[in-house]
Coordinates of C-alpha atoms in Angstrom, one line a residue:
Chain A
M1 CA -11.4 -51.2 -50.9
W2 CA -11.0 -48.5 -48.3
D3 CA -12.0 -49.7 -44.8
W4 CA -14.2 -47.1 -43.0
Y5 CA -14.4 -49.1 -39.8
E6 CA -10.9 -50.0 -38.8
F7 CA -8.5 -47.1 -38.5
P8 CA -5.5 -47.6 -40.8
S9 CA -2.8 -48.3 -38.2
I10 CA 0.9 -49.0 -38.8
G11 CA 0.4 -52.7 -38.1
R12 CA 1.3 -55.0 -35.2
T13 CA 4.8 -55.8 -36.2
D14 CA 5.9 -52.2 -36.9
L15 CA 4.2 -51.1 -33.7
R16 CA 6.1 -53.7 -31.7
D17 CA 9.3 -52.7 -33.2
L18 CA 8.6 -49.0 -32.5
K19 CA 7.9 -49.7 -28.8
K20 CA 10.9 -52.0 -28.6
A21 CA 13.2 -49.4 -30.1
G22 CA 12.0 -46.7 -27.7
D23 CA 12.4 -49.0 -24.7
E24 CA 15.8 -50.2 -25.8
A25 CA 17.0 -46.7 -26.4
F26 CA 15.9 -45.5 -23.0
K27 CA 17.3 -48.6 -21.3
A28 CA 20.6 -47.9 -23.0
F29 CA 20.5 -44.4 -21.7
S30 CA 19.6 -45.6 -18.3
R31 CA 22.5 -48.1 -18.2
A32 CA 24.9 -45.4 -19.4
Y33 CA 23.8 -42.6 -17.1
G34 CA 21.7 -44.2 -14.3
E35 CA 24.6 -44.4 -11.9
S36 CA 25.9 -40.9 -12.4
L37 CA 22.3 -39.6 -12.0
E38 CA 22.0 -41.5 -8.8
N39 CA 25.3 -39.9 -7.6
F40 CA 24.0 -36.5 -8.6
F41 CA 21.0 -37.0 -6.3
Q42 CA 22.9 -38.5 -3.5
P43 CA 23.2 -35.2 -1.5
L44 CA 19.5 -34.7 -1.8
L45 CA 18.9 -38.2 -0.5
S46 CA 21.2 -37.7 2.4
F47 CA 19.3 -34.5 3.3
L48 CA 15.9 -36.2 3.1
V49 CA 17.1 -39.1 5.2
W50 CA 18.7 -36.8 7.8
F51 CA 15.5 -34.8 8.0
E52 CA 13.3 -37.9 8.4
K53 CA 15.6 -39.1 11.2
L54 CA 15.5 -35.8 12.9
L55 CA 11.7 -35.8 12.9
I56 CA 11.4 -39.4 14.0
N57 CA 14.3 -39.6 16.6
S58 CA 13.5 -36.3 18.4
P59 CA 11.1 -36.7 21.4
W60 CA 7.6 -36.2 20.2
P61 CA 6.9 -33.2 22.6
V62 CA 9.8 -31.4 21.0
V63 CA 8.5 -32.0 17.5
M64 CA 5.0 -30.9 18.5
A65 CA 6.4 -27.8 20.1
V66 CA 8.5 -26.8 17.1
I67 CA 5.5 -27.4 14.7
A68 CA 3.3 -25.3 17.0
L69 CA 5.9 -22.5 17.0
L70 CA 6.2 -22.6 13.2
V71 CA 2.4 -22.5 12.8
W72 CA 2.3 -19.5 15.3
A73 CA 5.1 -17.7 13.5
G74 CA 3.3 -18.1 10.2
S75 CA -0.3 -17.5 11.1
R76 CA -0.3 -15.6 14.4
S77 CA -3.5 -17.5 15.2
W78 CA -3.8 -19.4 18.4
Q79 CA -6.9 -21.2 17.2
L80 CA -4.9 -22.7 14.4
V81 CA -2.1 -23.6 16.8
L82 CA -4.5 -25.4 19.0
A83 CA -6.1 -27.2 16.1
T84 CA -2.7 -28.3 14.9
L85 CA -1.7 -29.6 18.3
A86 CA -5.0 -31.5 18.7
S87 CA -4.7 -33.2 15.3
L88 CA -1.1 -34.1 16.0
A89 CA -2.1 -35.6 19.3
L90 CA -4.9 -37.6 17.7
I91 CA -2.5 -38.8 14.9
G92 CA 0.0 -39.9 17.5
Y93 CA -2.7 -41.6 19.7
L94 CA -3.9 -43.6 16.7
G95 CA -0.4 -44.8 16.0
M96 CA 0.4 -42.9 12.9
W97 CA 3.1 -40.7 14.3
E98 CA 6.1 -42.3 12.5
N99 CA 4.3 -42.4 9.1
T100 CA 3.2 -38.8 9.5
M101 CA 6.8 -37.8 10.2
Y102 CA 7.9 -39.6 7.0
T103 CA 5.2 -37.8 5.0
L104 CA 6.0 -34.5 6.6
A105 CA 9.7 -34.8 5.8
L106 CA 9.0 -35.8 2.1
V107 CA 6.5 -32.9 1.6
S108 CA 8.8 -30.3 3.3
V109 CA 11.9 -31.4 1.3
A110 CA 9.8 -31.5 -2.0
T111 CA 8.5 -28.0 -1.3
L112 CA 11.9 -26.7 -0.6
V113 CA 13.3 -28.2 -3.9
C114 CA 10.3 -26.8 -5.8
I115 CA 11.0 -23.3 -4.3
V116 CA 14.7 -23.4 -5.0
I117 CA 14.2 -24.5 -8.6
G118 CA 10.8 -23.0 -9.3
I119 CA 11.3 -19.3 -8.3
P120 CA 14.4 -18.8 -10.5
F121 CA 12.6 -20.3 -13.4
G122 CA 9.6 -18.1 -12.8
I123 CA 11.9 -15.1 -12.8
L124 CA 13.6 -16.1 -16.1
M125 CA 10.1 -16.6 -17.6
S126 CA 9.0 -13.2 -16.5
K127 CA 12.1 -11.6 -18.1
S128 CA 11.6 -13.0 -21.6
D129 CA 8.5 -13.8 -23.6
R130 CA 10.5 -16.5 -25.5
M131 CA 11.3 -18.2 -22.3
Q132 CA 7.7 -18.1 -21.3
A133 CA 6.6 -19.6 -24.6
I134 CA 9.1 -22.5 -24.1
V135 CA 8.4 -23.2 -20.5
T136 CA 4.6 -22.9 -20.4
P137 CA 3.9 -26.0 -22.5
V138 CA 6.5 -27.9 -20.5
L139 CA 4.5 -27.0 -17.3
D140 CA 1.3 -28.0 -19.0
F141 CA 2.8 -31.3 -19.8
M142 CA 4.0 -31.8 -16.3
Q143 CA 0.6 -31.1 -14.9
T144 CA -1.5 -33.1 -17.3
V145 CA 0.4 -36.2 -18.2
P146 CA -0.7 -38.9 -15.7
A147 CA 1.8 -39.3 -12.9
F148 CA 2.1 -43.0 -13.6
V149 CA 3.4 -42.4 -17.0
Y150 CA 6.4 -40.4 -16.0
L151 CA 7.0 -42.7 -13.0
I152 CA 8.1 -45.4 -15.6
P153 CA 11.3 -43.6 -16.8
I154 CA 12.0 -42.4 -13.3
I155 CA 11.9 -45.9 -12.0
L156 CA 14.0 -47.2 -14.9
L157 CA 16.6 -44.6 -14.2
L158 CA 16.7 -44.6 -10.5
G159 CA 14.9 -47.7 -9.3
L160 CA 12.5 -47.7 -6.4
G161 CA 13.0 -45.5 -3.4
K162 CA 12.9 -42.1 -1.8
I163 CA 14.6 -40.1 -4.6
P164 CA 12.4 -41.3 -7.5
G165 CA 9.5 -40.6 -5.2
L166 CA 10.7 -37.2 -4.4
I167 CA 11.3 -36.4 -8.1
A168 CA 7.8 -37.6 -9.0
V169 CA 6.3 -35.4 -6.4
C170 CA 8.4 -32.4 -7.5
V171 CA 7.5 -32.9 -11.2
Y172 CA 3.9 -32.7 -10.3
A173 CA 4.1 -29.9 -7.7
I174 CA 6.5 -27.4 -9.2
P175 CA 4.3 -25.9 -12.0
P176 CA 2.2 -23.6 -9.7
I177 CA 5.2 -21.9 -8.2
V178 CA 6.8 -21.3 -11.5
R179 CA 3.6 -20.0 -13.0
L180 CA 2.7 -17.7 -10.2
T181 CA 6.2 -16.3 -9.8
N182 CA 6.1 -15.4 -13.5
L183 CA 2.6 -14.0 -13.2
G184 CA 3.4 -12.0 -10.1
I185 CA 6.4 -10.3 -11.6
R186 CA 4.5 -9.6 -14.8
L187 CA 1.6 -8.0 -12.9
V188 CA 3.8 -5.5 -11.1
D189 CA 2.5 -2.0 -11.7
K190 CA 4.3 -0.4 -14.8
D191 CA 4.3 3.0 -13.2
V192 CA 6.2 1.8 -10.2
L193 CA 8.7 0.1 -12.5
E194 CA 9.1 3.3 -14.4
A195 CA 9.9 5.1 -11.2
A196 CA 12.6 2.6 -10.4
D197 CA 14.0 3.1 -13.9
A198 CA 13.9 6.8 -13.5
F199 CA 16.0 6.6 -10.3
G200 CA 18.6 4.6 -12.1
A201 CA 17.8 1.1 -10.7
S202 CA 19.8 -1.6 -12.5
P203 CA 17.8 -4.7 -13.6
R204 CA 19.0 -6.5 -10.5
Q205 CA 18.0 -3.7 -8.2
K206 CA 14.7 -3.5 -9.8
L207 CA 14.1 -7.2 -9.3
W208 CA 14.9 -7.1 -5.6
T209 CA 13.5 -3.8 -4.6
V210 CA 10.4 -3.7 -6.7
Q211 CA 9.4 -6.8 -8.6
M212 CA 10.0 -9.5 -6.0
P213 CA 8.5 -7.7 -3.1
L214 CA 5.4 -6.8 -5.1
A215 CA 5.1 -10.3 -6.6
L216 CA 5.5 -11.9 -3.2
P217 CA 1.8 -12.4 -2.5
N218 CA 1.4 -14.2 -5.8
I219 CA 4.6 -16.2 -5.3
F220 CA 3.3 -17.2 -1.9
A221 CA 0.0 -18.4 -3.4
G222 CA 2.2 -20.5 -5.7
V223 CA 4.1 -22.0 -2.7
N224 CA 0.7 -22.8 -1.1
Q225 CA -0.4 -24.6 -4.2
T226 CA 2.8 -26.5 -4.5
I227 CA 2.5 -27.8 -0.9
M228 CA -1.1 -28.9 -1.6
M229 CA -0.1 -30.7 -4.8
A230 CA 2.9 -32.4 -3.1
L231 CA 0.6 -33.7 -0.4
A232 CA -1.8 -35.0 -3.1
M233 CA 1.1 -37.0 -4.6
V234 CA 2.2 -38.9 -1.5
V235 CA 0.0 -41.9 -2.3
V236 CA 1.4 -42.1 -5.8
A237 CA 4.9 -41.8 -4.3
A238 CA 4.1 -44.7 -2.1
L239 CA 3.7 -46.8 -5.3
I240 CA 7.4 -46.5 -5.8
G241 CA 8.3 -47.4 -2.3
V242 CA 8.2 -44.1 -0.4
R243 CA 7.3 -44.8 3.3
G244 CA 4.7 -42.7 5.0
L245 CA 0.9 -42.2 5.2
G246 CA 0.6 -42.8 1.5
M247 CA 2.0 -46.4 1.9
E248 CA -0.7 -47.2 4.5
V249 CA -3.4 -45.8 2.2
L250 CA -2.1 -48.1 -0.5
K251 CA -2.1 -51.0 1.8
A252 CA -5.7 -50.2 2.7
V253 CA -6.7 -50.1 -0.9
N254 CA -5.1 -53.4 -1.7
N255 CA -6.8 -55.2 1.3
Q256 CA -10.0 -53.3 1.6
Y257 CA -9.2 -52.0 5.1
I258 CA -11.7 -49.2 5.2
T259 CA -10.8 -47.8 8.7
L260 CA -7.1 -47.8 8.0
G261 CA -7.7 -46.1 4.7
F262 CA -9.7 -43.3 6.2
M263 CA -7.5 -42.8 9.2
N264 CA -4.4 -42.3 7.1
G265 CA -6.4 -40.3 4.5
L266 CA -7.6 -38.0 7.2
A267 CA -4.1 -37.6 8.7
I268 CA -3.0 -36.4 5.2
M269 CA -5.9 -34.0 5.1
A270 CA -5.0 -32.7 8.6
I271 CA -1.5 -31.9 7.5
A272 CA -2.7 -30.3 4.3
I273 CA -5.1 -28.0 6.2
V274 CA -2.4 -27.0 8.7
F275 CA 0.0 -26.2 5.8
D276 CA -2.6 -24.4 3.8
R277 CA -4.0 -22.2 6.6
T278 CA -0.6 -21.4 7.9
S279 CA 0.8 -20.4 4.5
Q280 CA -2.3 -18.5 3.5
K281 CA -2.4 -16.5 6.7
F282 CA 1.3 -15.8 6.3
G283 CA 0.7 -14.7 2.7
K284 CA -2.0 -12.4 3.8
R285 CA 0.3 -10.8 6.4
L286 CA 2.7 -10.1 3.6
Q287 CA 0.2 -7.9 2.0
K288 CA -0.7 -6.0 5.1
H289 CA 0.5 -2.7 3.6
S290 CA -2.2 -2.9 0.9
E291 CA -5.0 -3.5 3.3
I292 CA -5.0 -0.3 5.3
I293 CA -6.5 2.2 2.9
H294 CA -6.8 5.9 3.3
G295 CA -10.4 6.7 4.0
Chain B
M1 CA 22.9 25.6 -7.8
A2 CA 22.5 23.8 -11.0
S3 CA 24.9 25.4 -13.5
H4 CA 23.8 23.6 -16.6
G5 CA 20.8 23.9 -18.8
I6 CA 19.4 21.1 -21.0
E7 CA 19.6 21.5 -24.7
I8 CA 17.2 19.5 -26.8
R9 CA 18.1 19.6 -30.5
N10 CA 16.2 18.3 -33.5
L11 CA 14.5 15.6 -31.5
Y12 CA 12.2 13.2 -33.3
K13 CA 10.2 10.3 -31.9
I14 CA 8.3 8.0 -34.2
F15 CA 6.6 5.1 -32.4
G16 CA 6.6 1.9 -34.3
P17 CA 8.9 -0.9 -35.4
K18 CA 10.6 1.1 -38.2
G19 CA 10.5 4.6 -36.9
H20 CA 13.9 5.5 -38.5
K21 CA 12.5 4.9 -42.0
Y22 CA 10.0 7.7 -41.7
V23 CA 12.1 10.5 -40.2
D24 CA 12.9 12.0 -43.6
A25 CA 9.3 11.8 -44.7
V26 CA 8.2 13.7 -41.5
R27 CA 11.0 16.2 -42.1
G28 CA 9.6 16.6 -45.6
G29 CA 6.2 17.5 -44.1
M30 CA 4.2 14.3 -43.8
S31 CA 1.5 14.8 -41.2
K32 CA 0.7 12.8 -38.1
T33 CA -2.5 11.5 -39.6
E34 CA -0.9 10.5 -42.9
L35 CA 2.0 8.7 -41.2
N36 CA -0.5 6.8 -39.0
E37 CA -3.0 5.9 -41.8
K38 CA -0.5 5.0 -44.5
Y39 CA 2.4 3.4 -42.5
G40 CA 0.9 2.5 -39.1
H41 CA 3.5 4.6 -37.2
V42 CA 2.7 7.2 -34.6
L43 CA 4.4 10.5 -34.6
G44 CA 5.4 11.3 -31.0
L45 CA 7.7 14.2 -31.4
K46 CA 8.6 16.3 -34.3
D47 CA 11.7 18.5 -34.6
I48 CA 11.9 19.6 -30.9
N49 CA 14.4 22.3 -30.2
I50 CA 14.2 23.7 -26.6
S51 CA 17.0 25.1 -24.6
M52 CA 16.0 24.7 -21.0
P53 CA 17.7 27.3 -18.8
A54 CA 19.8 26.3 -15.8
G55 CA 18.4 26.8 -12.4
K56 CA 15.0 27.8 -13.8
I57 CA 11.6 26.1 -14.2
Q58 CA 10.9 25.2 -17.8
V59 CA 7.3 24.3 -18.3
V60 CA 6.2 22.2 -21.3
M61 CA 2.5 22.6 -21.8
G62 CA 0.1 20.8 -24.1
L63 CA -3.2 18.9 -24.1
S64 CA -3.3 15.1 -23.9
G65 CA -1.7 13.5 -26.9
S66 CA 0.5 16.5 -27.6
G67 CA 3.6 14.5 -26.7
K68 CA 4.6 16.3 -23.5
S69 CA 5.0 13.2 -21.4
T70 CA 7.0 11.6 -24.3
L71 CA 9.2 14.7 -24.3
I72 CA 10.1 14.6 -20.6
R73 CA 10.9 10.9 -20.8
H74 CA 13.6 11.7 -23.4
I75 CA 15.5 13.8 -20.9
N76 CA 16.3 10.8 -18.8
R77 CA 15.9 8.5 -21.7
L78 CA 13.0 6.4 -20.4
I79 CA 12.0 6.6 -24.0
E80 CA 14.6 6.1 -26.8
P81 CA 14.6 8.9 -29.3
T82 CA 14.3 8.1 -33.0
V83 CA 16.8 10.8 -33.9
G84 CA 18.1 13.9 -32.1
E85 CA 20.2 15.1 -29.2
V86 CA 19.6 15.8 -25.5
I87 CA 22.7 17.6 -24.3
Y88 CA 23.5 18.0 -20.6
E89 CA 26.9 19.2 -19.4
G90 CA 28.2 18.8 -22.9
Q91 CA 27.2 15.2 -23.1
D92 CA 24.4 13.7 -25.3
V93 CA 22.1 11.6 -23.1
C94 CA 20.9 9.8 -26.2
K95 CA 24.4 8.4 -26.8
M96 CA 25.3 7.3 -23.3
S97 CA 26.1 3.6 -22.7
K98 CA 23.9 1.6 -20.4
A99 CA 26.2 2.1 -17.4
E100 CA 26.6 5.8 -18.1
L101 CA 22.8 6.2 -18.4
L102 CA 22.2 4.5 -15.0
Q103 CA 24.8 6.8 -13.4
F104 CA 23.2 9.8 -15.1
R105 CA 19.8 8.9 -13.8
R106 CA 21.1 8.2 -10.3
M107 CA 23.2 11.3 -9.9
K108 CA 21.8 14.0 -12.1
T109 CA 18.0 13.5 -12.4
A110 CA 15.1 12.9 -10.1
M111 CA 11.5 12.5 -11.3
V112 CA 8.0 13.1 -9.9
F113 CA 5.1 11.3 -11.5
Q114 CA 1.5 12.1 -12.2
K115 CA 0.3 8.9 -10.5
F116 CA 2.8 9.3 -7.7
A117 CA 4.3 5.8 -8.5
L118 CA 5.3 5.2 -4.9
L119 CA 6.5 1.8 -3.8
P120 CA 3.3 0.5 -2.1
H121 CA 5.2 -2.0 0.1
R122 CA 7.5 0.6 1.6
T123 CA 6.9 3.2 4.2
V124 CA 7.1 6.9 3.6
L125 CA 10.7 6.9 4.9
A126 CA 11.7 3.9 2.8
N127 CA 10.2 5.4 -0.3
T128 CA 11.9 8.7 0.3
L129 CA 15.4 7.1 0.6
Y130 CA 14.8 4.9 -2.4
G131 CA 17.0 6.9 -4.7
L132 CA 19.9 7.0 -2.3
E133 CA 19.5 3.2 -1.7
I134 CA 19.9 2.8 -5.5
Q135 CA 23.0 5.0 -5.4
R136 CA 24.2 2.7 -2.6
V137 CA 24.5 5.5 -0.1
P138 CA 25.1 4.1 3.5
H139 CA 21.7 3.5 5.1
K140 CA 22.3 5.8 8.1
E141 CA 23.2 8.8 5.9
A142 CA 20.3 8.1 3.5
E143 CA 17.8 8.0 6.4
E144 CA 19.1 11.3 7.8
R145 CA 18.8 13.0 4.4
A146 CA 15.3 11.5 3.8
R147 CA 14.0 12.6 7.2
R148 CA 15.1 16.1 6.5
W149 CA 13.1 16.3 3.3
I150 CA 10.1 14.5 4.7
S151 CA 9.8 17.3 7.3
R152 CA 10.6 19.9 4.7
V153 CA 7.6 18.9 2.6
G154 CA 5.5 18.8 5.8
L155 CA 5.1 15.1 6.4
E156 CA 6.8 14.9 9.8
G157 CA 5.2 12.2 11.9
F158 CA 4.2 10.1 8.8
E159 CA 7.6 8.4 8.3
D160 CA 6.2 5.0 9.1
H161 CA 3.0 5.2 7.2
Y162 CA 2.4 3.3 4.0
P163 CA 1.5 5.2 0.9
N164 CA -2.1 4.0 0.7
Q165 CA -2.7 5.3 4.2
L166 CA -2.1 8.8 2.8
S167 CA -4.3 11.2 0.8
G168 CA -3.3 12.1 -2.8
G169 CA -1.8 15.4 -1.8
M170 CA 0.3 13.7 0.9
Q171 CA 1.3 10.9 -1.4
Q172 CA 2.6 13.5 -3.9
R173 CA 4.5 15.2 -1.1
V174 CA 6.2 11.8 -0.6
G175 CA 6.9 11.8 -4.4
L176 CA 8.4 15.2 -4.1
A177 CA 10.5 14.3 -1.0
R178 CA 11.7 11.2 -2.8
A179 CA 12.9 13.3 -5.8
L180 CA 14.5 16.0 -3.7
T181 CA 16.3 13.6 -1.4
N182 CA 18.3 12.5 -4.4
D183 CA 19.8 16.0 -4.5
A184 CA 20.0 15.9 -8.3
D185 CA 20.4 19.0 -10.5
I186 CA 17.6 18.1 -12.8
L187 CA 14.1 17.7 -11.4
L188 CA 11.6 16.2 -13.9
M189 CA 8.0 16.7 -13.0
D190 CA 5.5 14.8 -15.2
E191 CA 2.1 16.4 -14.6
A192 CA 3.1 16.1 -10.9
F193 CA 0.1 18.0 -9.6
S194 CA -2.6 17.2 -12.2
A195 CA -4.1 14.4 -10.1
L196 CA -4.6 16.7 -7.1
D197 CA -7.6 18.8 -6.0
P198 CA -7.4 22.4 -7.1
L199 CA -6.7 23.7 -3.6
I200 CA -4.1 21.1 -2.9
R201 CA -2.6 21.7 -6.3
M202 CA -2.2 25.4 -5.5
D203 CA -0.6 24.4 -2.2
M204 CA 1.9 22.1 -3.8
Q205 CA 2.8 24.7 -6.4
G206 CA 3.6 27.0 -3.5
V207 CA 5.8 24.3 -1.9
L208 CA 7.6 23.8 -5.2
L209 CA 8.2 27.6 -5.8
D210 CA 9.4 27.9 -2.2
I211 CA 11.9 25.0 -2.5
Q212 CA 13.0 26.3 -6.0
Q213 CA 13.8 29.7 -4.6
E214 CA 16.2 28.0 -2.2
L215 CA 17.7 25.3 -4.5
H216 CA 17.6 26.7 -8.0
K217 CA 17.4 23.3 -9.7
T218 CA 16.8 22.9 -13.4
V219 CA 13.2 21.9 -13.3
V220 CA 11.2 20.6 -16.3
F221 CA 7.5 20.7 -15.5
I222 CA 4.9 19.1 -17.6
T223 CA 1.3 20.3 -17.4
H224 CA -1.9 20.7 -19.4
D225 CA -3.0 23.6 -17.2
L226 CA -2.1 27.0 -18.5
D227 CA -2.7 28.7 -15.2
E228 CA -0.2 26.3 -13.6
A229 CA 2.2 26.8 -16.5
L230 CA 2.0 30.6 -16.0
R231 CA 2.4 30.4 -12.3
L232 CA 5.4 28.1 -12.2
G233 CA 7.2 28.6 -15.5
D234 CA 10.2 30.9 -16.0
R235 CA 9.9 29.7 -19.6
I236 CA 7.0 27.9 -21.3
A237 CA 7.0 25.8 -24.4
I238 CA 3.7 24.9 -25.9
L239 CA 3.4 21.5 -27.6
R240 CA 0.8 20.4 -30.1
D241 CA 0.7 17.2 -32.1
G242 CA 4.3 16.6 -31.1
A243 CA 5.7 19.9 -32.2
V244 CA 6.6 23.1 -30.3
I245 CA 4.3 25.8 -31.6
Q246 CA 5.5 28.6 -29.3
Q247 CA 8.0 29.1 -26.6
G248 CA 8.9 32.1 -24.4
T249 CA 8.0 33.6 -21.1
G250 CA 4.4 33.4 -19.9
Q251 CA 4.0 37.1 -20.6
D252 CA 5.3 36.6 -24.2
I253 CA 2.8 33.9 -24.8
V254 CA -0.2 35.8 -23.3
L255 CA 0.6 39.0 -25.1
N256 CA 1.6 37.6 -28.4
P257 CA 0.0 34.3 -29.0
Q258 CA 1.5 32.9 -32.2
D259 CA -1.7 31.4 -33.6
D260 CA -5.4 31.0 -33.0
Y261 CA -4.9 27.8 -31.1
I262 CA -2.8 29.5 -28.5
A263 CA -5.0 32.7 -28.6
E264 CA -7.9 30.5 -27.7
F265 CA -5.9 29.1 -24.8
V266 CA -4.8 32.4 -23.3
K267 CA -8.2 34.0 -23.6
E268 CA -9.3 32.8 -20.2
V269 CA -6.1 33.7 -18.4
N270 CA -6.0 36.2 -15.6
R271 CA -3.7 38.6 -17.3
G272 CA -3.2 40.6 -14.1
R273 CA -1.2 37.7 -12.7
V274 CA 0.9 37.3 -15.8
I275 CA 1.7 40.7 -17.3
R276 CA 4.4 42.7 -15.5
A277 CA 4.4 46.4 -14.8
D278 CA 7.5 46.9 -17.1
T279 CA 5.6 45.7 -20.1
V280 CA 2.8 48.3 -19.9
M281 CA 4.5 51.4 -18.4
K282 CA 4.9 54.5 -20.4
P283 CA 7.5 57.3 -20.1
G284 CA 6.5 60.3 -18.0
E285 CA 7.1 62.4 -14.9
P286 CA 7.8 60.3 -11.7
V287 CA 5.4 60.6 -8.8
D288 CA 5.8 59.6 -5.1
L289 CA 4.0 56.3 -5.2
T290 CA 6.3 53.6 -6.5
I291 CA 6.4 49.9 -7.2
E292 CA 9.4 47.7 -7.9
S293 CA 10.1 46.6 -11.5
G294 CA 8.8 43.1 -12.2
A295 CA 5.6 43.5 -10.2
L296 CA 2.5 42.0 -11.7
L297 CA -0.3 44.2 -12.9
E298 CA -2.6 42.8 -10.2
D299 CA -0.2 44.1 -7.5
V300 CA -0.1 47.5 -9.3
A301 CA -3.9 47.7 -9.3
K302 CA -3.9 46.7 -5.7
R303 CA -1.4 49.4 -4.7
L304 CA -3.3 52.1 -6.7
T305 CA -6.7 51.2 -5.3
E306 CA -5.5 50.9 -1.7
T307 CA -3.9 54.3 -1.8
G308 CA -6.6 55.9 -3.9
A309 CA -3.9 57.2 -6.3
S310 CA -4.4 57.2 -10.1
E311 CA -0.8 56.9 -11.1
L312 CA 2.5 55.3 -9.8
T313 CA 6.1 55.1 -10.9
V314 CA 7.9 51.8 -11.6
V315 CA 11.4 51.8 -10.1
D316 CA 14.3 49.4 -10.3
S317 CA 15.9 47.9 -7.2
T318 CA 18.0 51.0 -6.5
G319 CA 14.9 53.2 -6.6
K320 CA 15.6 54.7 -10.1
P321 CA 12.4 55.5 -11.9
L322 CA 11.8 53.5 -15.1
G323 CA 8.3 54.5 -16.2
Q324 CA 4.8 55.5 -15.3
L325 CA 1.6 53.5 -14.9
T326 CA -1.9 54.9 -14.6
L327 CA -4.9 53.1 -13.2
H328 CA -6.5 53.3 -16.6
D329 CA -3.6 51.7 -18.4
T330 CA -3.3 49.0 -15.8
I331 CA -6.9 48.0 -15.9
G332 CA -6.9 48.3 -19.7
A333 CA -4.0 45.8 -19.9
M334 CA -5.6 43.4 -17.5
V335 CA -8.7 43.0 -19.7
T336 CA -8.6 40.5 -22.5
P337 CA -8.8 42.2 -25.8
S338 CA -11.7 40.9 -27.8

């Protein structure tokens, strides 16, 4: 008799064997390659640690001055510089300086990694429809699979710590920059490209003199999104032992410390706003040539 | 001075994935409509043979969809031909390797576009030296040459402006300066003035004729405007449905339109500005009032009415009389026969 109420599944024993087989296979892979992977990421780890130390061991006025300068260089807005200094002062006064520096270091390095890997991928995608067809579903996967799921293999391979945290952040944060680089290049005006062709520009010359400059505003929107998503991941990264504001939020959740939770949450938000406004204003300035229009 | 013309021989372009398959059918007389309806391919160009003279302006005229923009893009191979040859300096552009083609485009051709196609993120100066930058000319020299052409087309003082700060006419001056800075023998102009206001268009035509008098480049000029074609063209080819239906000088075409389609076209033309004195003059006794051979009928009529005379003599550059023109004959030739 066909059972309409219970879905015909493969059965408990088979299922257990299936899971076991998958786990065993991955564990074998991890045993075989875990160490070489760790060695592979060693330079990245050293860089991250060096950057953290730099931020934490430098006198706080120097760090604040450098951040204020960077914000000014990006946005040319003194209001934003003042707001940045005020939030940093408050963060420091409330005892979150060190954790903020950890988070800042993680997000900066993650963004850098995303740019270095993401932009070339975006360029490759824009050059070939096949590449686009292959990469797009991978990006969809990276953005939709819950972060906790891909944390498992990362932990299995690399254990707890900064590098698995950094990788988790990058997996989640890299799609927008890849997508928007691809889109930006594909949206470049065909007439202008034809002109470059007519003047004998090689594919490389076309990329650097026409496609990249004209795609820059879109690429920059991608960088902005990447930073935002990296910040959104710091709490998840804290789950695998990354120090910083995220760790404090996690502590607050576990112990129902409302004030601690909000303080650190707001500190993350403050950093996010500073990053966002600065990069948006910088992106806008890149398009300045298109704003002034003949009247 | 450009010493080479461009020979286009038996050029066919059939758009679609299997263009080659249908060349023979088109040669055998299959029409554009039949090709499209039965086989889903679009006939772009059909058996084009034009020899474009060196150092002259060759106009290719046709209405939209006639294939004129497709044709000009075969000269620098922005579009691959289905079959046929484009010969320049004894070499077939269609058979060049990728590297040869890049070199050919860099050194031998320059192009001006209907929609200007300037680089929006670059200033006028940086746009103008783009071709030289692609050729890897040292920046200092490139800038010097670019500045010279910017002032030659009348844009001095606008070097640091961005294209969208300029009017259409000024943008196309940048387009022209960019092409001329390349110092290439071949100048390809794809409806270069079509997007401009009539007055500015006339102005730009003047700029082009002026520059051409000095440089003698081999210019290929695409237009849908017969008046423009007649004003600029040393030779004109008329394209319809991808085929050349008549070619010759402007005067040839106005005086002997090959079919009703062209006759319809030339009906509205100001014949006084196209037909030359030599064409209409008759043998007779020379008089004192003269005009040089090659003058347009409009100039003849002007000379006659200004002096109040009823007859003048056409002379060559040494002053030797060639023939006679009366006011009656002149006016008669300027009026479109019905």
